[in-house]
């Protein structure tokens, strides 16, 4: 006894073949955005990992998220605080 008819098997196979590119694209988008870019990896590195010759292609897959922007701004703020704090200390030492 056959559990699945040939027609149903054909429909299932075709739907799987049509869904594969979508699944692959979603994986690349998730990898570029969630796994790499949001964790601080440079977009140039991500471009090489995805096998892109042009970084503009990578920018299609990698979306800048609000958490990525927040993290980058926080790092910039800490760097600027350190830079200006060190500069102020040097001015104080010069005056003494």
Coordinates of N, CA and C in Angstrom, one line a residue:
X1 N 0.8 -1.2 0.0 CA 0.0 0.0 0.0 C 0.9 1.2 0.0
X2 N 0.6 2.2 -0.8 CA 1.3 3.4 -0.9 C 0.7 4.5 0.0
X3 N 1.5 5.1 0.9 CA 1.0 6.0 1.8 C 0.7 7.4 1.2
X4 N 1.5 7.8 0.3 CA 1.4 9.1 -0.4 C 1.2 8.9 -1.9
X5 N 0.2 9.5 -2.5 CA 0.0 9.3 -3.9 C 1.1 10.0 -4.7
X6 N 1.3 9.6 -5.9 CA 2.3 10.3 -6.7 C 2.0 11.7 -7.0
X7 N 0.8 12.1 -7.1 CA 0.4 13.5 -7.3 C 0.8 14.3 -6.1
X8 N 0.5 13.8 -4.9 CA 0.8 14.5 -3.7 C 2.3 14.6 -3.5
X9 N 3.0 13.6 -3.8 CA 4.5 13.6 -3.7 C 5.1 14.6 -4.7
X10 N 4.5 14.7 -5.9 CA 5.0 15.7 -6.9 C 4.8 17.1 -6.4
X11 N 3.6 17.4 -5.8 CA 3.3 18.7 -5.2 C 4.3 19.0 -4.1
X12 N 4.5 18.1 -3.2 CA 5.4 18.3 -2.1 C 6.8 18.6 -2.6
X13 N 7.3 17.8 -3.6 CA 8.7 18.0 -4.1 C 8.8 19.4 -4.7
X14 N 7.8 19.8 -5.6 CA 7.9 21.1 -6.2 C 7.9 22.2 -5.2
X15 N 7.0 22.1 -4.2 CA 6.9 23.2 -3.2 C 8.2 23.3 -2.4
X16 N 8.9 22.1 -2.1 CA 10.2 22.2 -1.5 C 11.2 22.8 -2.3
X17 N 11.2 22.5 -3.6 CA 12.2 23.1 -4.5 C 12.0 24.7 -4.6
X18 N 10.7 25.1 -4.6 CA 10.4 26.5 -4.7 C 10.8 27.2 -3.4
X19 N 10.7 26.6 -2.2 CA 11.0 27.2 -0.9 C 12.4 27.2 -0.6
X20 N 13.2 26.4 -1.2 CA 14.7 26.3 -0.9 C 15.4 27.7 -1.1
X21 N 15.2 28.4 -2.2 CA 15.9 29.7 -2.3 C 15.5 30.7 -1.2
X22 N 14.2 30.7 -0.8 CA 13.8 31.6 0.2 C 14.4 31.2 1.5
X23 N 14.5 29.9 1.8 CA 15.1 29.5 3.1 C 16.6 29.9 3.1
X24 N 17.3 29.7 2.0 CA 18.7 30.0 1.8 C 18.9 31.5 2.0
X25 N 18.1 32.3 1.4 CA 18.2 33.8 1.5 C 17.9 34.2 3.0
X26 N 16.9 33.6 3.6 CA 16.7 34.0 5.0 C 17.8 33.6 5.9
X27 N 18.5 32.5 5.7 CA 19.6 32.1 6.5 C 20.8 33.1 6.3
X28 N 21.1 33.5 5.0 CA 22.1 34.4 4.8 C 21.8 35.8 5.5
X29 N 20.6 36.2 5.4 CA 20.2 37.5 6.1 C 20.4 37.4 7.6
X30 N 20.0 36.3 8.2 CA 20.1 36.1 9.6 C 21.6 36.0 10.0
X31 N 22.4 35.3 9.2 CA 23.8 35.2 9.5 C 24.5 36.5 9.5
X32 N 24.2 37.3 8.4 CA 24.8 38.6 8.2 C 24.4 39.6 9.3
X33 N 23.1 39.6 9.7 CA 22.6 40.6 10.6 C 22.8 40.2 12.1
X34 N 22.3 39.1 12.4 CA 22.2 38.6 13.8 C 23.5 38.0 14.3
X35 N 24.1 37.1 13.6 CA 25.2 36.4 14.0 C 26.5 37.2 13.9
X36 N 26.7 38.0 12.9 CA 28.0 38.6 12.7 C 27.9 40.1 13.0
X37 N 27.1 40.9 12.2 CA 27.2 42.3 12.3 C 26.8 42.8 13.7
X38 N 25.7 42.3 14.3 CA 25.3 42.7 15.6 C 26.3 42.4 16.7
X39 N 27.2 41.4 16.4 CA 28.2 41.1 17.4 C 29.5 41.8 17.2
X40 N 29.5 42.8 16.3 CA 30.7 43.7 16.1 C 31.6 43.3 15.0
X41 N 31.3 42.3 14.2 CA 32.2 42.0 13.1 C 32.1 43.0 12.0
X42 N 33.2 43.3 11.4 CA 33.3 44.4 10.3 C 32.5 43.9 9.1
X43 N 31.9 44.8 8.4 CA 31.1 44.4 7.2 C 32.0 43.9 6.1
X44 N 33.2 44.3 6.1 CA 34.2 43.8 5.1 C 34.4 42.3 5.3
X45 N 34.5 41.9 6.6 CA 34.7 40.5 6.9 C 33.5 39.7 6.5
X46 N 32.3 40.2 6.8 CA 31.1 39.5 6.5 C 31.0 39.3 5.0
X47 N 31.4 40.3 4.2 CA 31.4 40.3 2.8 C 32.2 39.1 2.3
X48 N 33.4 38.9 2.9 CA 34.3 37.8 2.5 C 33.6 36.5 2.8
X49 N 33.0 36.4 4.0 CA 32.4 35.2 4.5 C 31.3 34.7 3.6
X50 N 30.5 35.7 3.1 CA 29.4 35.4 2.2 C 29.8 35.2 0.8
X51 N 31.1 35.5 0.5 CA 31.6 35.3 -0.9 C 31.2 36.4 -1.8
X52 N 31.0 37.6 -1.3 CA 30.6 38.7 -2.2 C 31.9 39.4 -2.7
X53 N 31.8 39.8 -4.0 CA 32.9 40.6 -4.6 C 32.7 42.1 -4.3
X54 N 31.5 42.5 -4.1 CA 31.2 43.9 -3.9 C 30.5 44.0 -2.6
X55 N 30.9 45.0 -1.8 CA 30.4 45.2 -0.4 C 28.9 45.6 -0.5
X56 N 28.5 46.2 -1.6 CA 27.1 46.6 -1.7 C 26.1 45.4 -1.7
X57 N 26.6 44.3 -2.2 CA 25.8 43.1 -2.1 C 25.6 42.6 -0.7
X58 N 26.6 42.8 0.1 CA 26.6 42.4 1.5 C 25.6 43.3 2.3
X59 N 25.6 44.6 1.9 CA 24.7 45.5 2.5 C 23.2 45.2 2.3
X60 N 22.9 44.4 1.3 CA 21.5 43.9 1.1 C 21.2 43.0 2.2
X61 N 22.1 42.1 2.6 CA 21.8 41.0 3.6 C 22.0 41.5 5.0
X62 N 22.9 42.4 5.2 CA 23.2 42.9 6.6 C 22.4 44.2 6.9
X63 N 21.5 44.1 7.8 CA 20.7 45.2 8.2 C 21.2 45.8 9.5
X64 N 21.3 47.1 9.6 CA 21.8 47.7 10.8 C 20.6 47.7 11.8
X65 N 20.7 47.1 13.0 CA 19.6 47.1 13.9 C 19.8 48.2 15.0
X66 N 18.8 48.5 15.7 CA 18.8 49.5 16.7 C 19.8 49.2 17.8
X67 N 19.9 47.9 18.2 CA 20.9 47.5 19.2 C 22.3 47.6 18.7
X68 N 22.5 47.4 17.4 CA 23.9 47.7 16.9 C 24.2 49.1 16.9
X69 N 23.3 50.0 16.6 CA 23.5 51.4 16.7 C 23.8 51.9 18.1
X70 N 23.0 51.4 19.1 CA 23.2 51.7 20.5 C 24.6 51.3 21.0
X71 N 25.0 50.1 20.6 CA 26.3 49.6 21.0 C 27.4 50.4 20.4
X72 N 27.3 50.7 19.2 CA 28.4 51.5 18.5 C 28.5 52.9 19.1
X73 N 27.3 53.5 19.4 CA 27.3 54.8 20.0 C 27.9 54.8 21.5
X74 N 27.6 53.7 22.2 CA 28.1 53.5 23.5 C 29.7 53.4 23.5
X75 N 30.2 52.6 22.6 CA 31.6 52.5 22.4 C 32.3 53.8 22.1
X76 N 31.7 54.5 21.2 CA 32.2 55.9 20.8 C 32.2 56.8 22.0
X77 N 31.2 56.8 22.7 CA 31.1 57.7 23.9 C 32.2 57.3 24.9
X78 N 32.5 56.1 25.1 CA 33.5 55.7 26.1 C 34.9 56.1 25.5
X79 N 35.1 55.9 24.2 CA 36.4 56.3 23.6 C 36.6 57.8 23.8
X80 N 35.6 58.6 23.5 CA 35.7 60.1 23.6 C 35.9 60.5 25.1
X81 N 35.2 59.8 26.0 CA 35.4 60.2 27.4 C 36.8 59.9 27.8
X82 N 37.4 58.8 27.4 CA 38.8 58.4 27.7 C 39.7 59.4 27.1
X83 N 39.5 59.8 25.8 CA 40.4 60.8 25.1 C 40.4 62.1 25.8
X84 N 39.2 62.6 26.1 CA 39.1 64.0 26.7 C 39.6 64.0 28.2
X85 N 39.3 62.9 28.9 CA 39.8 62.8 30.3 C 41.3 62.8 30.3
X86 N 42.0 62.0 29.4 CA 43.4 62.0 29.4 C 44.0 63.4 29.0
X87 N 43.3 64.0 28.1 CA 43.8 65.4 27.7 C 43.7 66.4 28.8
X88 N 42.6 66.3 29.6 CA 42.4 67.2 30.7 C 43.5 67.0 31.8
X89 N 43.9 65.7 32.0 CA 44.9 65.4 33.0 C 46.3 66.0 32.5
X90 N 46.6 65.9 31.3 CA 47.8 66.4 30.7 C 47.9 67.9 30.9
X91 N 46.8 68.6 30.7 CA 46.7 70.1 30.9 C 47.0 70.4 32.3
X92 N 46.4 69.7 33.2 CA 46.6 70.0 34.6 C 48.1 69.8 35.0
X93 N 48.7 68.7 34.5 CA 50.1 68.4 34.8 C 51.0 69.5 34.3
X94 N 50.7 70.1 33.1 CA 51.5 71.1 32.5 C 51.5 72.4 33.3
X95 N 50.3 72.6 33.9 CA 50.2 73.9 34.7 C 50.9 73.7 36.0
X96 N 51.1 72.6 36.5 CA 51.8 72.4 37.8 C 53.3 72.5 37.6

